[in-house]
Amino acid sequence: MTAPAHTPVQAKSITATDLDLYYGSFLAVKGVNITIEPNKVTALIGSSGCGKSTFLRSLNRMHELVPGAYADGEVLLDDVDIYAADADPVQVRRQIGMVFQAPNPFPTMSIYDNVAAGLKLNSRKIKKSDLDAIVERALRGANLWDEVKDRLGKPGMGLSGGQQQRLCIARATAVEPDVLLMDEPASALDPISTLAIEDLITELKKEYTIVIVTHNMQQASRASDNTAFFNIEGTGKPGRLVEVDTTEKIFSNPTHKETEDYVSGRFG
Amino acid sequence: MSTEPTQREDVTDTDPNADVPGLGSLASNAHAHAEDAHTVAAPARVRPPVQVAGKVLPGWAPWGIVAATAVVMAGLVAAIGWNWALWVVGTVVVGGAAQYVVSRAVEGKRRATDRGFTYAIVAAFALALAPLISLLYTVVSRGAARFDGEFFTWSMRGVIGEGGGAVHAIYGTLIITGCATLISVPIGILAAIYLQEYGQGRLKRALTFFVDVMTGIPSIVAGLFAFSLFSIFFGPGIRLGIMGSVALSVLMIPIVVRSTEEMLRIVPNSLREASYALGVSKWRTIVKVVLPTALGGIVTGVVLAVARIIGETAPLLITVGVVSSVNVNPFDGRMQNLAVFAFNSYKSPGVPPEPSIDRAWTAALVLILIVMVLNITARFIYRRFGTEIR
Amino acid sequence: MSSTNVDDLQSVVRGGPARGGAGDRVFRGLATGAGVVILATLAGVALFLIVRAWPAITASAEDLPGGENLLAYIWPLTFGTIIAATIAIVIAVPLSVAVALFISHIAPRRIAQPMSYLIDLLAAIPSVIYGLWGIAVLGPASVGLLRWLEDNLGWLPFFEGPASATGRTMLVVAAVLAVMILPIITAVTRSVFEQTPRRLQEGALALGATRWEMIRLTVLPFGKSAIISASMLGLGRALGETMAVAIVLSVSGAITFDLIGSGNPSTIAANIALDFPESSGLAVNALIASGLVLFAVTLVVNMAARTVINRQMRI
Ligand SMILES: Nc1ncnc2c1ncn2[C@@H]1O[C@H](COP(=O)(O)OP(=O)(O)OP(=O)(O)O)[C@@H](O)[C@H]1O
Ligand SMILES: [Mg+2]
């Protein structure tokens, strides 16, 4: 049997309140208040160094992996505080997955094992037949199944860059997270692969809440429902969230002048 | 132009034009040939015609000069009584001098100096390789005599004079080295994991420093340590295979830590992050993602470390002792070891000495073969499995 | 494919917590423990040597080997150790720097890598084999040279003679040691030479410098402190090298600067290797005391070398 690739699932929302993000004593992002809607694609845009990646990584507690880095404030997944004292970052990351800028399949693993990695690495006892179904479903969901179904045992590194990135998306979705964070997922890819990833993102939002960082304005306007604009006053100053609204509004009629300057290509 | 200490700072200088202060004089020197007019301070600046063809010796000249010297020297040396060493040394020295003189006459002083130093460096390299070649030749030619079946099947039990073998020493070597590896690899890899994945602050800095320092501990001191340790509990007459393994571990652990750390360092951080982002805990990430990715390199490092310690003699001489029959229990009594066997066979050969000395050379040959095989294996493993990381 | 309804898989995937807590703590403890074991071992080396050397340190002079005090026993050995290692360094450093330059800047790229394997091979050969080679080949081969040195440079205390007829002299030992430490000095200096910034080297070449001038003006100044620290590492190795000395050197125990005669002071390490198997009682403690001195000396040399290297890295 084959599964329908995407059955709609109610995903979860994220709400950040007064979130400050530090690298040691350096305040990188200050006072973010935002609600990320479920089953929508939210794009984060802004000039380089304004803290988009930092903010994104704080949403699944990857931020604190940098020595000395910490977050101050509240981040709710639906209504659960992921920064609560008894919250386990490992648990948080199981529910909020991430896709990185450069494709990074595990080099020692086959395509199959890469997709199954999230389950296998946690040593969960799963029947082989279930695992097969999960892998197929994830690969179909990433529009990769037809390209790799005959070579699931081959190394993941043997795929093209675009395929590798879709493999990484399959890997992230195989553990069924509620939210998918993507940091410039297509910036290392050619235009065709980029379009494939954008189409995929549009399909994935049926099941997941998606947050994507991008420098590509067309990509933001094509693929996202909402857009958040970050900016920074100058080097050494913290980045901040200027405004967040529907993508249509941000690109046609933003509230703030600096947003308009940025989306129309006039910086500063 | 001397090498003033200030030159170091230029390395961090960002202005590319300020890079090489000492070169000013050199530059004018270089132009001086073609630009004599420059010194006359002519009012209208006229550049000299383009000239790229210099007076340069042809490519075969260095070889030709040395070959010619070799022929001349052969004549000279033959005249005073043939001597290979004298001929080689004479050719190298006189050939170099001749090259300098010719080059200086044709190409000028700076090029002649360049050729002179290049020649000296190549000659030094050849000189450094000469012992290797001589040593390998000696060991192979002298070790061949007893490289036979008996050597690998007999011990020295009850053997006087001819015959006998080193099977007891081969077993001993494998067992002692094997135990040392069993002790060193877990400790070494775990310590490397600590340094690379967990460590911070004082302990990390101290460990990094002292692991480096430990690589320089003389092997005999490691032997004394193992002896002191065991003799405190078992009395001064104690000799055990495992004592040798402990001594070798002191030498092997720092090597394993260093190489493993190096390999863990080049595992890209993005793989760790990818694993964390899947909700995998840190220790599982290390065990199931980081270590497998670095495995080829780690195994290579371990094999090279084994190759380094398998030929150790001094620490085993004082911890394991010598024995002439097979003993495969490292926890009971003396054991034999190939390197110690070679040493003892050479040092106290008995009468007549030849059979024992032959055995010493064969033991040396076997040791060299083992070390070579280990080195080649290590390179092979690295080629085959070490390239997962890029 | 099984007939599992894929939407039920959600529960399969999500079921059960994956807390890393306990496993993480255990694993972290193991790794840290291994690090502590290593530091404890190093401390243990010092501690156990002191414990076992103590009887000799406190013993009265007549009970000790030689019938004099411990210092009189250890000093000639220390002298021999330092002489052998110093000469070895004098021979090895210029050679190593030349070899390193050959591999990093002179040899064509294609053969540089195989050549560096060959040099590494020098490090892989067990020291006992260097000893055998030294006594069987290099010693006899250098008799003529030793005699020539005595005849022509005999006015120098180093070549006073009479020249040994077997070649088992300090000079030959030092030459063997030099070959043995050459690979490590080469490896350290070479890696730094190769890091000389390109823009410095190209800057020099662009100004019309010859290759040697470029090396002298950029590579050597850049690698200067690496040469120093590598020499110290080599010195540490040479001080502790045992078997080559034990096999090759003909020993009388005399304190002499003569490098070509047959009566030489032994070295600490060689003396331990040769005497230990036959010693008992206080003699063993005295040997361990000498080992303690060797340990202290090499520790200081190595720590100094590492400090220099580390400082260099930080720049
Ligand atoms: N690991 C780190 N340690 C210290 N500071 C960091 C670290 N990573 C980022 N920063 C700082 O935090 C600020 C925000 O960086 P961040 O990477 O989040 O920007 P970004 O918006 O993602 O930029 P880009 O568009 O170039 O990816 C910058 O000033 C950066 O220098
Ligand atoms: Mg970024």
mmCIF file of N, CA and C in Angstrom, chain A residues 1 3 7 86 88 90-91 119 124 129-130 132-134 136-137 174-178, chain C residues 1-7 9-21 24:
data_model
loop_
_atom_site.group_PDB
_atom_site.id
_atom_site.type_symbol
_atom_site.label_atom_id
_atom_site.label_comp_id
_atom_site.label_asym_id
_atom_site.label_seq_id
_atom_site.Cartn_x
_atom_site.Cartn_y
_atom_site.Cartn_z
ATOM 1 N N MET A 1 0.839 -1.204 0.000
ATOM 2 C CA MET A 1 0.000 0.000 0.000
ATOM 3 C C MET A 1 0.864 1.240 0.000
ATOM 4 N N ALA A 3 0.982 5.335 1.059
ATOM 5 C CA ALA A 3 0.294 6.317 1.888
ATOM 6 C C ALA A 3 0.095 7.597 1.112
ATOM 7 N N THR A 7 -1.341 13.909 4.858
ATOM 8 C CA THR A 7 -2.665 14.029 5.445
ATOM 9 C C THR A 7 -2.616 15.187 6.419
ATOM 10 N N ASP A 86 11.923 22.441 34.313
ATOM 11 C CA ASP A 86 11.959 20.985 34.180
ATOM 12 C C ASP A 86 11.875 20.523 32.728
ATOM 13 N N ASP A 88 13.240 19.351 29.251
ATOM 14 C CA ASP A 88 14.451 18.677 28.784
ATOM 15 C C ASP A 88 14.715 19.115 27.342
ATOM 16 N N VAL A 90 16.455 17.932 25.110
ATOM 17 C CA VAL A 90 16.430 16.819 24.169
ATOM 18 C C VAL A 90 14.991 16.533 23.742
ATOM 19 N N GLN A 91 14.064 16.573 24.712
ATOM 20 C CA GLN A 91 12.641 16.387 24.406
ATOM 21 C C GLN A 91 12.120 17.496 23.500
ATOM 22 N N LEU A 119 14.989 7.958 14.917
ATOM 23 C CA LEU A 119 14.390 6.894 15.723
ATOM 24 C C LEU A 119 15.445 5.917 16.208
ATOM 25 N N ARG A 124 15.048 3.363 19.997
ATOM 26 C CA ARG A 124 13.668 2.958 20.256
ATOM 27 C C ARG A 124 13.431 1.641 19.548
ATOM 28 N N SER A 129 8.938 -3.539 9.987
ATOM 29 C CA SER A 129 7.915 -3.166 9.011
ATOM 30 C C SER A 129 7.421 -1.746 9.292
ATOM 31 N N ASP A 130 7.290 -1.411 10.578
ATOM 32 C CA ASP A 130 6.890 -0.042 10.915
ATOM 33 C C ASP A 130 7.932 0.959 10.440
ATOM 34 N N ASP A 132 10.082 0.599 8.063
ATOM 35 C CA ASP A 132 10.018 0.730 6.607
ATOM 36 C C ASP A 132 8.930 1.713 6.210
ATOM 37 N N ALA A 133 7.789 1.581 6.858
ATOM 38 C CA ALA A 133 6.664 2.454 6.512
ATOM 39 C C ALA A 133 6.997 3.914 6.844
ATOM 40 N N ILE A 134 7.627 4.095 7.982
ATOM 41 C CA ILE A 134 7.958 5.472 8.379
ATOM 42 C C ILE A 134 8.941 6.085 7.390
ATOM 43 N N GLU A 136 9.497 5.240 4.253
ATOM 44 C CA GLU A 136 8.868 5.505 2.953
ATOM 45 C C GLU A 136 8.008 6.766 3.025
ATOM 46 N N ARG A 137 7.263 6.852 4.084
ATOM 47 C CA ARG A 137 6.379 7.995 4.228
ATOM 48 C C ARG A 137 7.165 9.303 4.281
ATOM 49 N N ALA A 174 10.756 12.518 9.825
ATOM 50 C CA ALA A 174 10.512 11.130 10.205
ATOM 51 C C ALA A 174 10.192 10.991 11.684
ATOM 52 N N VAL A 175 10.689 11.907 12.498
ATOM 53 C CA VAL A 175 10.386 11.823 13.928
ATOM 54 C C VAL A 175 9.091 12.551 14.265
ATOM 55 N N GLU A 176 8.353 12.987 13.231
ATOM 56 C CA GLU A 176 7.045 13.623 13.443
ATOM 57 C C GLU A 176 7.093 14.789 14.413
ATOM 58 N N PRO A 177 7.858 15.805 14.092
ATOM 59 C CA PRO A 177 7.869 16.958 14.986
ATOM 60 C C PRO A 177 6.589 17.786 14.781
ATOM 61 N N ASP A 178 6.354 18.752 15.648
ATOM 62 C CA ASP A 178 5.233 19.672 15.454
ATOM 63 C C ASP A 178 5.643 20.863 14.608
ATOM 64 N N MET C 1 5.621 -3.904 1.670
ATOM 65 C CA MET C 1 5.308 -2.975 2.763
ATOM 66 C C MET C 1 4.157 -3.504 3.611
ATOM 67 N N SER C 2 4.222 -3.314 4.875
ATOM 68 C CA SER C 2 3.194 -3.853 5.777
ATOM 69 C C SER C 2 1.889 -3.089 5.599
ATOM 70 N N SER C 3 0.894 -3.579 6.214
ATOM 71 C CA SER C 3 -0.400 -2.949 6.042
ATOM 72 C C SER C 3 -0.697 -1.964 7.164
ATOM 73 N N THR C 4 0.354 -1.579 7.892
ATOM 74 C CA THR C 4 0.143 -0.618 8.968
ATOM 75 C C THR C 4 -0.485 0.659 8.417
ATOM 76 N N ASN C 5 -1.472 1.142 9.074
ATOM 77 C CA ASN C 5 -2.015 2.438 8.682
ATOM 78 C C ASN C 5 -1.025 3.519 9.107
ATOM 79 N N VAL C 6 -0.525 4.232 8.122
ATOM 80 C CA VAL C 6 0.574 5.147 8.420
ATOM 81 C C VAL C 6 0.207 6.200 9.447
ATOM 82 N N ASP C 7 -1.056 6.553 9.497
ATOM 83 C CA ASP C 7 -1.386 7.604 10.451
ATOM 84 C C ASP C 7 -1.301 7.112 11.890
ATOM 85 N N LEU C 9 1.171 5.487 12.800
ATOM 86 C CA LEU C 9 2.598 5.481 13.106
ATOM 87 C C LEU C 9 2.982 6.637 14.019
ATOM 88 N N GLN C 10 2.190 7.652 13.976
ATOM 89 C CA GLN C 10 2.463 8.805 14.833
ATOM 90 C C GLN C 10 2.718 8.363 16.278
ATOM 91 N N SER C 11 1.864 7.423 16.732
ATOM 92 C CA SER C 11 2.043 6.986 18.115
ATOM 93 C C SER C 11 3.315 6.156 18.258
ATOM 94 N N VAL C 12 3.655 5.377 17.227
ATOM 95 C CA VAL C 12 4.887 4.593 17.288
ATOM 96 C C VAL C 12 6.074 5.523 17.439
ATOM 97 N N VAL C 13 6.059 6.573 16.635
ATOM 98 C CA VAL C 13 7.199 7.475 16.611
ATOM 99 C C VAL C 13 7.298 8.276 17.899
ATOM 100 N N ARG C 14 6.164 8.701 18.373
ATOM 101 C CA ARG C 14 6.187 9.613 19.497
ATOM 102 C C ARG C 14 6.310 8.927 20.853
ATOM 103 N N GLY C 15 5.931 7.626 20.873
ATOM 104 C CA GLY C 15 5.805 6.963 22.168
ATOM 105 C C GLY C 15 7.079 6.972 22.982
ATOM 106 N N GLY C 16 6.952 7.104 24.266
ATOM 107 C CA GLY C 16 8.080 6.941 25.179
ATOM 108 C C GLY C 16 9.031 8.104 25.193
ATOM 109 N N PRO C 17 9.480 8.474 26.328
ATOM 110 C CA PRO C 17 10.402 9.593 26.435
ATOM 111 C C PRO C 17 11.813 9.190 26.039
ATOM 112 N N ALA C 18 12.591 10.116 25.585
ATOM 113 C CA ALA C 18 13.976 9.840 25.210
ATOM 114 C C ALA C 18 14.910 10.667 26.070
ATOM 115 N N ARG C 19 14.641 10.712 27.328
ATOM 116 C CA ARG C 19 15.477 11.550 28.196
ATOM 117 C C ARG C 19 16.934 11.119 28.132
ATOM 118 N N GLY C 20 17.821 12.065 27.918
ATOM 119 C CA GLY C 20 19.235 11.723 27.839
ATOM 120 C C GLY C 20 19.897 11.760 29.191
ATOM 121 N N GLY C 21 19.197 12.297 30.180
ATOM 122 C CA GLY C 21 19.801 12.629 31.467
ATOM 123 C C GLY C 21 20.767 11.624 32.041
ATOM 124 N N ASP C 24 23.636 10.457 29.759
ATOM 125 C CA ASP C 24 24.567 11.560 29.573
ATOM 126 C C ASP C 24 25.505 11.707 30.758
#
